[in-house]
Amino acid sequence: MAPPGRRERPFSSGRFPGLLLATLVLQLSSFSDACEAPPTFEAMELIGKPKPYYKVGERVDYKCKKGYFYVPPLATHSICDRNHTWLPVSDEGCYREMCPHIRDPLNGEAILANGSYEFGSELHFICNEGYYLIGKDILYCELKDTVAVWSGKPPLCEKILCTPPPKIKNGKHTFSEVEVFEYLDAVTYSCDPAPGPDPFSLIGESMIYCGNNSTWSHAAPECKVVKCRFPVVENGKQISGFGKKFYYKATVMFECDKGYYLNGSDKIVCESNSTWDPPVPKCLKVSTSPNTKSPTSSASGPRPTYKPPVSNYPGYPKPDEGILDSLDDWVIALIVIVIVVAVAVICVALYRFLQGRKKKGTYLTDENHREVKFTSL
Ligand SMILES: *[C@@H]1O[C@H](CO)[C@@H](O)[C@H](O)[C@H]1NC(C)=O
Ligand SMILES: *[C@@H]1O[C@H](CO)[C@@H](O)[C@H](O)[C@H]1NC(C)=O
Ligand SMILES: *[C@@H]1O[C@H](CO)[C@@H](O)[C@H](O)[C@H]1NC(C)=O
Ligand SMILES: *[C@@H]1O[C@H](CO)[C@@H](O)[C@H](O)[C@H]1NC(C)=O
Ligand SMILES: *[C@@H]1O[C@H](CO)[C@@H](O)[C@H](O)[C@H]1NC(C)=O
Ligand SMILES: *[C@@H]1O[C@H](CO)[C@@H](O)[C@H](O)[C@H]1NC(C)=O
């Protein structure tokens, strides 16, 4: 089909139908200025039906699609230009329908996730701390027919409340008479005095609070007698945590005797099931095979021999410092002798001098003319 107003070439259509068609297509695509289908857009559509070809200068008009509305001044038409092109046109003048504004819920906040109320966007809801959300936390702005509407009703924010915390056997909690607890309200558990010789231990959190899900922050603790057996370590001794009775969380530390090494943990704790955790260690005899004999090594692993810390015993002779020590003693003795001799010499000298003065009968006079006998001894 030739565009209107275009003359046919003098070809015999009967004898050369293929050639005729080819020529026609070639004509349209390279030699004609005709425009083909006008551009399509997301937000606007052509008014009327599109034609296969448009003459140069021919105009097409658009309108905004359903759900969009036009805001001037951008043009919504285009004209067929030379060289098979349409003059530029855009759909930016067509705006999406918008959902109605929704206010922040009481004790909460509505947040536009996509920055607009246009359909396709989302409205997210959050409640203030201490409140919880009832309903959908996200609403979607959707197009229904030609209007944009929210996908549901906005949610509500309700105050978080907790029912009273659990009552426990052999114990009690504070505020036991309160019926309703608010967010972050806390209670503290304590154990009753035990009827027997051993007290109840509180196992778990003693303080719990009303939290986010209207649930208590922790499970209620337990009150029961926890008593671990006396931890016997043969060839070793306790170095801390002495006592006769070992209740919940009692901690004991051990050390092995000379010639023994510790297999297990040097520190054990009495756990809620009345067992030691980790288990009570053992002190094993140090092997005397040549492989393991390395007295100088103080690194990890079994210590084969136990060397007493000699420096802690002052009277104990230090084997490799003996010679040096006696040398020191000699020096000290010499100094003492020198001092004694010197003092003796000085004393003798002084005595002689004083004896000399006494014979002369010398008197000295002070400022107040009081006579002082200098040499009276
Ligand atoms: C026609 O369009 C082609 C490519 O689309 C371009 O190369 C050519 O320069 C254009 N001619 C004119 C006259 O605009
Ligand atoms: C809107 O925002 C949400 C959350 O940021 C995102 O998941 C969604 O893809 C966005 N929708 C559109 C249409 O941009
Ligand atoms: C409750 O949840 C909010 C938000 O997730 C958080 O900020 C707050 O710390 C939570 N409160 C508690 C007690 O866990
Ligand atoms: C609240 O409940 C949800 C599921 O029920 C859980 O995943 C979340 O950890 C709970 N939060 C708190 C603070 O207990
Ligand atoms: C320590 O004891 C554990 C078991 O209690 C044992 O498997 C391990 O071989 C012992 N280690 C030594 C060095 O004896
Ligand atoms: C006791 O509790 C500890 C951990 O607390 C556990 O390793 C051990 O197996 C428990 N023992 C018994 C007898 O339940």
mmCIF file of C-alpha atoms in Angstrom, residues 353-362 373 375-377:
data_model
loop_
_atom_site.group_PDB
_atom_site.id
_atom_site.type_symbol
_atom_site.label_atom_id
_atom_site.label_comp_id
_atom_site.label_asym_id
_atom_site.label_seq_id
_atom_site.Cartn_x
_atom_site.Cartn_y
_atom_site.Cartn_z
ATOM 1 C CA PHE A 353 95.236 14.599 125.014
ATOM 2 C CA LEU A 354 92.776 15.073 127.860
ATOM 3 C CA GLN A 355 95.268 13.817 130.420
ATOM 4 C CA GLY A 356 97.701 16.462 129.199
ATOM 5 C CA ARG A 357 95.112 19.275 129.608
ATOM 6 C CA LYS A 358 94.146 18.258 133.146
ATOM 7 C CA LYS A 359 97.732 18.605 134.317
ATOM 8 C CA LYS A 360 97.928 22.238 133.058
ATOM 9 C CA GLY A 361 94.660 23.179 134.937
ATOM 10 C CA THR A 362 93.191 25.206 132.124
ATOM 11 C CA LYS A 373 85.518 23.345 133.868
ATOM 12 C CA THR A 375 87.833 18.832 131.378
ATOM 13 C CA SER A 376 85.708 17.535 134.246
ATOM 14 C CA LEU A 377 84.716 14.027 133.285
#
